[in-house]
PDB file of C-alpha atoms and ligand atoms in Angstrom:
ATOM      1  CA  MET U  16      87.756  96.996 105.143  1.00 70.00           C
ATOM      2  CA  SER U  17      87.389  97.996 108.778  1.00 80.00           C
ATOM      3  CA  ARG U  18      89.888 100.284 110.453  1.00 91.00           C
ATOM      4  CA  GLY U  19      91.415  98.710 113.563  1.00 95.00           C
ATOM      5  CA  GLU U  20      93.813 100.003 116.212  1.00 97.00           C
ATOM      6  CA  MET U  21      96.187 102.887 115.570  1.00 98.00           C
ATOM      7  CA  LEU U  22      99.671 101.428 115.105  1.00 98.00           C
ATOM      8  CA  TYR U  23     101.623 104.626 114.708  1.00 96.00           C
ATOM      9  CA  GLU U  24     101.157 108.364 114.664  1.00 97.00           C
ATOM     10  CA  GLY U  25     103.599 110.449 112.654  1.00 95.00           C
ATOM     11  CA  LYS U  26     103.809 114.187 112.138  1.00 94.00           C
ATOM     12  CA  GLY U  27     101.517 114.201 109.118  1.00 96.00           C
ATOM     13  CA  LYS U  28      99.667 110.894 109.224  1.00 98.00           C
ATOM     14  CA  GLN U  29      98.185 108.211 111.425  1.00 98.00           C
ATOM     15  CA  VAL U  30      98.537 104.539 110.533  1.00 98.00           C
ATOM     16  CA  PHE U  31      95.826 102.005 111.403  1.00 98.00           C
ATOM     17  CA  ALA U  32      95.715  98.222 111.271  1.00 98.00           C
ATOM     18  CA  THR U  33      92.936  96.468 109.358  1.00 98.00           C
ATOM     19  CA  ASP U  34      91.553  92.926 109.473  1.00 97.00           C
ATOM     20  CA  ASP U  35      94.012  92.060 106.656  1.00 97.00           C
ATOM     21  CA  PRO U  36      97.589  91.749 108.002  1.00 97.00           C
ATOM     22  CA  ASP U  37      98.973  92.942 104.633  1.00 98.00           C
ATOM     23  CA  THR U  38      96.859  96.108 104.532  1.00 98.00           C
ATOM     24  CA  LEU U  39      96.906  99.362 106.504  1.00 98.00           C
ATOM     25  CA  VAL U  40      94.862 102.539 106.522  1.00 98.00           C
ATOM     26  CA  LEU U  41      96.665 105.891 106.363  1.00 98.00           C
ATOM     27  CA  ALA U  42      94.845 108.928 107.711  1.00 98.00           C
ATOM     28  CA  PHE U  43      96.225 112.270 106.514  1.00 98.00           C
ATOM     29  CA  LYS U  44      96.254 114.862 109.320  1.00 98.00           C
ATOM     30  CA  ASP U  45      95.627 118.592 109.108  1.00 98.00           C
ATOM     31  CA  THR U  46      98.769 119.250 111.152  1.00 98.00           C
ATOM     32  CA  ALA U  47     101.611 120.939 109.329  1.00 98.00           C
ATOM     33  CA  THR U  48     105.076 120.493 110.817  1.00 97.00           C
ATOM     34  CA  ALA U  49     108.551 121.608 109.803  1.00 96.00           C
ATOM     35  CA  PHE U  50     112.101 121.681 111.103  1.00 94.00           C
ATOM     36  CA  ASP U  51     111.819 118.240 112.691  1.00 87.00           C
ATOM     37  CA  GLY U  52     108.566 119.028 114.440  1.00 90.00           C
ATOM     38  CA  THR U  53     109.693 122.280 116.074  1.00 94.00           C
ATOM     39  CA  LYS U  54     107.224 124.369 114.030  1.00 97.00           C
ATOM     40  CA  THR U  55     103.631 123.118 113.877  1.00 97.00           C
ATOM     41  CA  SER U  56     100.232 124.463 112.939  1.00 97.00           C
ATOM     42  CA  GLU U  57      96.746 123.137 112.215  1.00 97.00           C
ATOM     43  CA  LEU U  58      95.649 123.812 108.632  1.00 98.00           C
ATOM     44  CA  ALA U  59      91.993 122.773 108.400  1.00 98.00           C
ATOM     45  CA  GLY U  60      91.524 120.788 105.196  1.00 98.00           C
ATOM     46  CA  LYS U  61      95.171 119.903 104.500  1.00 98.00           C
ATOM     47  CA  GLY U  62      94.592 116.204 105.190  1.00 98.00           C
ATOM     48  CA  ARG U  63      91.782 116.037 102.658  1.00 98.00           C
ATOM     49  CA  ILE U  64      93.749 117.880  99.947  1.00 98.00           C
ATOM     50  CA  ASN U  65      96.904 115.818 100.520  1.00 98.00           C
ATOM     51  CA  ASN U  66      94.916 112.571 100.459  1.00 98.00           C
ATOM     52  CA  ARG U  67      93.517 113.494  97.037  1.00 98.00           C
ATOM     53  CA  ILE U  68      96.820 114.714  95.582  1.00 98.00           C
ATOM     54  CA  ASN U  69      98.598 111.600  96.899  1.00 98.00           C
ATOM     55  CA  ASP U  70      95.921 109.295  95.439  1.00 98.00           C
ATOM     56  CA  HIS U  71      96.284 110.980  92.053  1.00 98.00           C
ATOM     57  CA  LEU U  72     100.098 110.925  91.953  1.00 99.00           C
ATOM     58  CA  MET U  73     100.508 107.393  93.341  1.00 99.00           C
ATOM     59  CA  GLY U  74      97.999 106.270  90.703  1.00 98.00           C
ATOM     60  CA  ARG U  75     100.049 107.876  87.909  1.00 98.00           C
ATOM     61  CA  LEU U  76     103.226 106.233  89.245  1.00 98.00           C
ATOM     62  CA  ALA U  77     101.518 102.842  89.408  1.00 98.00           C
ATOM     63  CA  ASP U  78     100.263 103.341  85.822  1.00 98.00           C
ATOM     64  CA  ARG U  79     103.893 103.688  84.798  1.00 98.00           C
ATOM     65  CA  GLY U  80     104.894 100.442  86.460  1.00 98.00           C
ATOM     66  CA  ILE U  81     106.411 101.816  89.661  1.00 98.00           C
ATOM     67  CA  PRO U  82     105.590  99.558  92.639  1.00 99.00           C
ATOM     68  CA  VAL U  83     103.661 101.683  95.155  1.00 99.00           C
ATOM     69  CA  HIS U  84     102.031 100.768  98.472  1.00 98.00           C
ATOM     70  CA  HIS U  85      98.965 102.882  97.685  1.00 98.00           C
ATOM     71  CA  LEU U  86      95.853 100.859  96.849  1.00 98.00           C
ATOM     72  CA  ARG U  87      92.932 103.310  96.869  1.00 98.00           C
ATOM     73  CA  ARG U  88      91.458 106.371  98.519  1.00 98.00           C
ATOM     74  CA  LEU U  89      88.932 105.235 101.121  1.00 98.00           C
ATOM     75  CA  SER U  90      87.420 108.467 102.404  1.00 98.00           C
ATOM     76  CA  GLU U  91      88.117 112.199 102.490  1.00 98.00           C
ATOM     77  CA  THR U  92      91.240 111.775 104.618  1.00 98.00           C
ATOM     78  CA  GLU U  93      92.012 108.043 104.458  1.00 98.00           C
ATOM     79  CA  SER U  94      93.684 105.699 101.996  1.00 98.00           C
ATOM     80  CA  GLU U  95      94.260 101.964 101.964  1.00 98.00           C
ATOM     81  CA  VAL U  96      97.864 100.849 101.479  1.00 98.00           C
ATOM     82  CA  ARG U  97     100.008  97.720 101.513  1.00 98.00           C
ATOM     83  CA  ARG U  98     101.709  97.167 104.837  1.00 98.00           C
ATOM     84  CA  LEU U  99     105.437  97.698 104.304  1.00 98.00           C
ATOM     85  CA  ASP U 100     108.395  97.131 106.544  1.00 98.00           C
ATOM     86  CA  MET U 101     109.839 100.639 106.186  1.00 98.00           C
ATOM     87  CA  LEU U 102     113.556 101.318 105.740  1.00 98.00           C
ATOM     88  CA  PRO U 103     114.847 104.054 108.104  1.00 98.00           C
ATOM     89  CA  VAL U 104     116.090 106.270 105.284  1.00 98.00           C
ATOM     90  CA  GLU U 105     114.748 109.023 103.057  1.00 98.00           C
ATOM     91  CA  ALA U 106     115.633 109.309  99.385  1.00 99.00           C
ATOM     92  CA  VAL U 107     115.782 112.865  98.025  1.00 99.00           C
ATOM     93  CA  VAL U 108     115.992 113.787  94.341  1.00 99.00           C
ATOM     94  CA  ARG U 109     116.832 117.353  93.331  1.00 99.00           C
ATOM     95  CA  ASN U 110     116.437 118.991  89.941  1.00 99.00           C
ATOM     96  CA  VAL U 111     117.070 122.538  91.156  1.00 98.00           C
ATOM     97  CA  VAL U 112     119.171 123.798  94.086  1.00 98.00           C
ATOM     98  CA  ALA U 113     117.051 124.654  97.146  1.00 98.00           C
ATOM     99  CA  GLY U 114     116.764 124.097 100.893  1.00 98.00           C
ATOM    100  CA  SER U 115     119.485 122.140 102.638  1.00 98.00           C
ATOM    101  CA  LEU U 116     121.560 121.714  99.464  1.00 98.00           C
ATOM    102  CA  ALA U 117     121.749 125.490  99.030  1.00 98.00           C
ATOM    103  CA  ARG U 118     122.808 125.866 102.675  1.00 98.00           C
ATOM    104  CA  ARG U 119     125.254 122.947 102.769  1.00 98.00           C
ATOM    105  CA  LEU U 120     127.211 123.842  99.636  1.00 98.00           C
ATOM    106  CA  GLY U 121     126.629 127.595  99.544  1.00 98.00           C
ATOM    107  CA  MET U 122     124.858 127.384  96.185  1.00 98.00           C
ATOM    108  CA  ALA U 123     122.266 129.890  95.015  1.00 98.00           C
ATOM    109  CA  GLU U 124     118.698 128.659  95.420  1.00 98.00           C
ATOM    110  CA  GLY U 125     117.145 128.277  91.976  1.00 98.00           C
ATOM    111  CA  THR U 126     120.268 127.062  90.167  1.00 98.00           C
ATOM    112  CA  VAL U 127     119.099 124.407  87.706  1.00 98.00           C
ATOM    113  CA  LEU U 128     121.244 121.268  88.012  1.00 98.00           C
ATOM    114  CA  ASP U 129     122.827 119.815  84.858  1.00 98.00           C
ATOM    115  CA  ARG U 130     121.706 116.405  86.069  1.00 98.00           C
ATOM    116  CA  PRO U 131     119.551 115.413  89.027  1.00 98.00           C
ATOM    117  CA  VAL U 132     121.219 114.884  92.397  1.00 98.00           C
ATOM    118  CA  PHE U 133     120.269 111.934  94.600  1.00 98.00           C
ATOM    119  CA  GLU U 134     120.803 112.009  98.387  1.00 99.00           C
ATOM    120  CA  PHE U 135     120.037 109.726 101.315  1.00 99.00           C
ATOM    121  CA  PHE U 136     119.063 111.004 104.768  1.00 98.00           C
ATOM    122  CA  TYR U 137     118.769 108.995 107.977  1.00 98.00           C
ATOM    123  CA  LYS U 138     115.240 109.212 109.376  1.00 97.00           C
ATOM    124  CA  SER U 139     115.700 110.649 112.862  1.00 96.00           C
ATOM    125  CA  ASP U 140     113.975 113.738 114.219  1.00 92.00           C
ATOM    126  CA  GLU U 141     116.333 113.781 117.223  1.00 94.00           C
ATOM    127  CA  LEU U 142     119.332 114.026 114.904  1.00 97.00           C
ATOM    128  CA  GLY U 143     117.613 116.341 112.398  1.00 95.00           C
ATOM    129  CA  ASP U 144     117.566 113.770 109.549  1.00 96.00           C
ATOM    130  CA  PRO U 145     121.315 113.835 108.806  1.00 98.00           C
ATOM    131  CA  LEU U 146     122.705 113.377 105.309  1.00 98.00           C
ATOM    132  CA  ILE U 147     124.206 109.923 104.830  1.00 98.00           C
ATOM    133  CA  ASN U 148     125.478 107.873 101.906  1.00 98.00           C
ATOM    134  CA  ARG U 149     125.127 104.261 100.783  1.00 98.00           C
ATOM    135  CA  PHE U 150     128.136 103.174 102.866  1.00 98.00           C
ATOM    136  CA  HIS U 151     126.338 104.161 106.076  1.00 98.00           C
ATOM    137  CA  ILE U 152     123.258 102.255 104.945  1.00 99.00           C
ATOM    138  CA  LEU U 153     125.273  99.107 104.272  1.00 98.00           C
ATOM    139  CA  ALA U 154     127.510  99.405 107.350  1.00 98.00           C
ATOM    140  CA  PHE U 155     124.525  99.781 109.676  1.00 98.00           C
ATOM    141  CA  GLY U 156     122.432  97.167 107.861  1.00 98.00           C
ATOM    142  CA  TRP U 157     119.573  99.548 107.071  1.00 98.00           C
ATOM    143  CA  ALA U 158     119.187  98.055 103.565  1.00 98.00           C
ATOM    144  CA  THR U 159     120.983  95.663 101.250  1.00 98.00           C
ATOM    145  CA  GLU U 160     123.114  96.662  98.287  1.00 98.00           C
ATOM    146  CA  ALA U 161     120.346  95.534  95.931  1.00 98.00           C
ATOM    147  CA  GLU U 162     117.807  97.642  97.847  1.00 98.00           C
ATOM    148  CA  VAL U 163     120.064 100.710  97.720  1.00 98.00           C
ATOM    149  CA  ALA U 164     120.403 100.314  93.948  1.00 98.00           C
ATOM    150  CA  ARG U 165     116.653  99.808  93.599  1.00 98.00           C
ATOM    151  CA  MET U 166     115.878 102.936  95.669  1.00 99.00           C
ATOM    152  CA  GLU U 167     118.097 104.983  93.364  1.00 98.00           C
ATOM    153  CA  GLU U 168     116.575 103.467  90.232  1.00 98.00           C
ATOM    154  CA  LEU U 169     112.972 103.917  91.382  1.00 99.00           C
ATOM    155  CA  SER U 170     113.622 107.456  92.664  1.00 99.00           C
ATOM    156  CA  PHE U 171     114.856 108.514  89.219  1.00 98.00           C
ATOM    157  CA  ARG U 172     111.935 106.756  87.501  1.00 98.00           C
ATOM    158  CA  VAL U 173     109.601 108.734  89.758  1.00 99.00           C
ATOM    159  CA  ASN U 174     111.438 111.855  88.597  1.00 99.00           C
ATOM    160  CA  ASP U 175     110.883 111.013  84.926  1.00 98.00           C
ATOM    161  CA  VAL U 176     107.157 110.524  85.461  1.00 98.00           C
ATOM    162  CA  LEU U 177     106.464 113.384  87.863  1.00 99.00           C
ATOM    163  CA  TYR U 178     108.764 116.042  86.371  1.00 98.00           C
ATOM    164  CA  ALA U 179     106.794 115.789  83.127  1.00 98.00           C
ATOM    165  CA  LEU U 180     103.441 115.641  84.892  1.00 98.00           C
ATOM    166  CA  PHE U 181     104.096 118.791  86.933  1.00 98.00           C
ATOM    167  CA  GLU U 182     105.645 120.575  83.946  1.00 98.00           C
ATOM    168  CA  ALA U 183     102.442 119.951  81.991  1.00 98.00           C
ATOM    169  CA  GLY U 184     100.669 121.817  84.803  1.00 98.00           C
ATOM    170  CA  GLY U 185     103.083 124.758  84.632  1.00 98.00           C
ATOM    171  CA  MET U 186     105.084 123.669  87.678  1.00 98.00           C
ATOM    172  CA  ARG U 187     108.756 122.901  88.213  1.00 98.00           C
ATOM    173  CA  LEU U 188     109.476 119.879  90.394  1.00 99.00           C
ATOM    174  CA  VAL U 189     112.455 121.289  92.307  1.00 99.00           C
ATOM    175  CA  ASP U 190     113.041 118.406  94.740  1.00 99.00           C
ATOM    176  CA  TYR U 191     111.204 115.731  96.683  1.00 99.00           C
ATOM    177  CA  LYS U 192     111.586 113.070  99.347  1.00 98.00           C
ATOM    178  CA  LEU U 193     110.587 109.431  99.007  1.00 99.00           C
ATOM    179  CA  GLU U 194     110.450 106.565 101.493  1.00 98.00           C
ATOM    180  CA  PHE U 195     110.613 102.892 100.657  1.00 99.00           C
ATOM    181  CA  GLY U 196     109.765  99.656 102.430  1.00 98.00           C
ATOM    182  CA  ARG U 197     109.668  95.922 101.938  1.00 98.00           C
ATOM    183  CA  PHE U 198     106.485  94.124 100.971  1.00 98.00           C
ATOM    184  CA  HIS U 199     107.453  90.471 101.389  1.00 96.00           C
ATOM    185  CA  ASP U 200     110.530  90.330  99.069  1.00 92.00           C
ATOM    186  CA  GLU U 201     109.811  93.383  96.972  1.00 98.00           C
ATOM    187  CA  LEU U 202     110.978  96.971  97.502  1.00 98.00           C
ATOM    188  CA  VAL U 203     107.982  99.286  97.229  1.00 99.00           C
ATOM    189  CA  LEU U 204     107.458 103.066  97.324  1.00 99.00           C
ATOM    190  CA  GLY U 205     105.703 103.937 100.581  1.00 98.00           C
ATOM    191  CA  ASP U 206     104.738 107.043 102.551  1.00 98.00           C
ATOM    192  CA  GLU U 207     103.189 109.800 100.412  1.00 98.00           C
ATOM    193  CA  PHE U 208     103.771 112.188  97.553  1.00 98.00           C
ATOM    194  CA  THR U 209     102.192 115.486  98.544  1.00 98.00           C
ATOM    195  CA  PRO U 210     103.175 119.178  98.705  1.00 98.00           C
ATOM    196  CA  ASP U 211     104.393 118.446 102.264  1.00 98.00           C
ATOM    197  CA  GLY U 212     107.390 116.520 100.908  1.00 98.00           C
ATOM    198  CA  CYS U 213     108.379 118.238  97.696  1.00 98.00           C
ATOM    199  CA  ARG U 214     109.085 121.691  96.288  1.00 98.00           C
ATOM    200  CA  LEU U 215     107.005 122.948  93.379  1.00 98.00           C
ATOM    201  CA  TRP U 216     107.553 126.356  91.806  1.00 98.00           C
ATOM    202  CA  ASP U 217     105.440 128.071  89.191  1.00 98.00           C
ATOM    203  CA  LEU U 218     107.336 127.676  85.900  1.00 98.00           C
ATOM    204  CA  GLU U 219     106.807 131.308  84.875  1.00 98.00           C
ATOM    205  CA  THR U 220     106.943 133.300  88.082  1.00 98.00           C
ATOM    206  CA  GLY U 221     108.907 130.976  90.381  1.00 98.00           C
ATOM    207  CA  GLU U 222     106.161 131.320  93.004  1.00 98.00           C
ATOM    208  CA  LYS U 223     106.480 128.627  95.673  1.00 98.00           C
ATOM    209  CA  LEU U 224     103.338 126.482  95.888  1.00 98.00           C
ATOM    210  CA  ASP U 225     104.514 123.820  98.375  1.00 98.00           C
ATOM    211  CA  LYS U 226     105.272 123.535 102.124  1.00 98.00           C
ATOM    212  CA  ASP U 227     107.980 126.209 101.913  1.00 98.00           C
ATOM    213  CA  ARG U 228     105.025 128.610 102.214  1.00 98.00           C
ATOM    214  CA  PHE U 229     104.596 127.218 105.732  1.00 98.00           C
ATOM    215  CA  ARG U 230     108.321 126.827 106.588  1.00 98.00           C
ATOM    216  CA  ARG U 231     109.099 130.394 105.483  1.00 98.00           C
ATOM    217  CA  ASP U 232     105.775 132.122 106.245  1.00 97.00           C
ATOM    218  CA  LEU U 233     105.194 133.016 102.601  1.00 97.00           C
ATOM    219  CA  GLY U 234     101.412 133.262 102.673  1.00 92.00           C
ATOM    220  CA  ASP U 235      98.336 131.073 102.393  1.00 97.00           C
ATOM    221  CA  VAL U 236      99.680 127.522 102.549  1.00 98.00           C
ATOM    222  CA  LEU U 237      96.497 125.700 101.584  1.00 98.00           C
ATOM    223  CA  GLU U 238      95.867 128.015  98.654  1.00 98.00           C
ATOM    224  CA  GLY U 239      99.219 126.807  97.259  1.00 98.00           C
ATOM    225  CA  TYR U 240      98.206 123.177  97.813  1.00 98.00           C
ATOM    226  CA  ARG U 241      94.814 123.754  96.170  1.00 98.00           C
ATOM    227  CA  GLU U 242      96.542 125.398  93.200  1.00 98.00           C
ATOM    228  CA  ILE U 243      98.786 122.332  92.808  1.00 98.00           C
ATOM    229  CA  GLY U 244      95.709 120.099  92.912  1.00 98.00           C
ATOM    230  CA  ARG U 245      93.839 122.227  90.364  1.00 98.00           C
ATOM    231  CA  ARG U 246      96.789 122.234  87.970  1.00 98.00           C
ATOM    232  CA  LEU U 247      97.044 118.443  88.215  1.00 98.00           C
ATOM    233  CA  GLY U 248      93.336 118.137  87.469  1.00 98.00           C
ATOM    234  CA  VAL U 249      92.626 116.663  90.895  1.00 98.00           C
ATOM    235  CA  GLU U 250      89.045 117.055  92.093  1.00 93.00           C
ATOM    236  CA  LEU U 251      89.355 118.927  95.406  1.00 89.00           C
TER     237      LEU U 251
HETATM  238  P1  TMP R 303     115.835 119.652 102.153  1.00 56.92           P
HETATM  239  O1  TMP R 303     116.165 120.744 101.185  1.00 56.92           O
HETATM  240  O2  TMP R 303     115.308 120.127 103.467  1.00 56.92           O
HETATM  241  O3  TMP R 303     116.942 118.644 102.294  1.00 56.92           O
HETATM  242  O4  TMP R 303     114.616 118.860 101.515  1.00 56.92           O
HETATM  243  C1  TMP R 303     114.632 118.386 100.184  1.00 56.92           C
HETATM  244  C2  TMP R 303     113.240 117.964  99.802  1.00 56.92           C
HETATM  245  O5  TMP R 303     112.856 116.806 100.499  1.00 56.92           O
HETATM  246  C3  TMP R 303     112.170 119.006 100.100  1.00 56.92           C
HETATM  247  O6  TMP R 303     111.202 118.944  99.066  1.00 56.92           O
HETATM  248  C4  TMP R 303     111.560 118.565 101.407  1.00 56.92           C
HETATM  249  C5  TMP R 303     111.756 117.071 101.370  1.00 56.92           C
HETATM  250  N1  TMP R 303     112.048 116.502 102.684  1.00 56.92           N
HETATM  251  C6  TMP R 303     111.009 116.147 103.518  1.00 56.92           C
HETATM  252  O7  TMP R 303     109.839 116.326 103.163  1.00 56.92           O
HETATM  253  N2  TMP R 303     111.281 115.617 104.726  1.00 56.92           N
HETATM  254  C7  TMP R 303     112.548 115.395 105.151  1.00 56.92           C
HETATM  255  O8  TMP R 303     112.737 114.903 106.267  1.00 56.92           O
HETATM  256  C8  TMP R 303     113.634 115.751 104.276  1.00 56.92           C
HETATM  257  C9  TMP R 303     115.058 115.552 104.702  1.00 56.92           C
HETATM  258  C10 TMP R 303     113.327 116.302 103.070  1.00 56.92           C
HETATM  259  N1  LIG R 304     112.784 118.409 106.933  1.00 56.92           N
HETATM  260  C1  LIG R 304     111.361 118.276 106.704  1.00 56.92           C
HETATM  261  C2  LIG R 304     110.647 119.587 106.641  1.00 56.92           C
HETATM  262  O1  LIG R 304     111.172 120.653 106.942  1.00 56.92           O
HETATM  263  C3  LIG R 304     110.717 117.449 107.748  1.00 56.92           C
HETATM  264  C4  LIG R 304     110.909 117.979 109.139  1.00 56.92           C
HETATM  265  O2  LIG R 304     111.610 118.936 109.325  1.00 56.92           O
HETATM  266  O3  LIG R 304     110.312 117.433 110.043  1.00 56.92           O
HETATM  267  O4  LIG R 304     109.534 119.552 106.255  1.00 56.92           O
END
């Protein structure tokens, strides 16, 4: 599998073509960004840690029958994935109130929700990823009704698998963001699952182990990521 031209560079990853039109290479960057790219920093080693955590978690999701784009880890910072036609939306699942939900509805951060909340956001840095609902998605043709239903179903199945997995490692999965795309006719989980796109709190102490350490200047960011990896049993 040889890595070809760079097709796209995002805030946290680069995407490369390969000689197979159905396969891409993702390269996880050391750059940390928050608040739609307005805060950035280089964290040497983040790409390697995220690549390993993502490989582990995508593997567990695939084991449980969730269609994922991830195929295998190729190198310290690269993974091979299916080439998806990405939908321009983000799917967020929340088990505990935090972040923008706390701000939007004036709820105390840390309130455990009686049942998980599902939200869609429109992927646009310029607009600050605004909250949308399924009617916007259908009206603007960003996905079909069947795809909207499938995103909801798969997002909750991810929650079932990962909530238990993190809990077994003494962590609470507070919330997370997923992105989906089309592989031929199938809707598939794309992007990544790493501490950059979820909130994980220590079950006992409530200590934040995820990217909120970077967003809120709470201390050594990579030490939190390494702790997540260790607790998942990921070789780092
Ligand atoms: P929020 O509280 O900022 O809406 O974020 C909810 C969760 O989703 C949190 O774990 C961070 C993640 N997220 C991203 O990683 N990128 C995004 O663009 C959005 C909207 C959320
Ligand atoms: N809202 C996400 C974050 O704070 C992504 C972003 O702001 O670019 O990480």
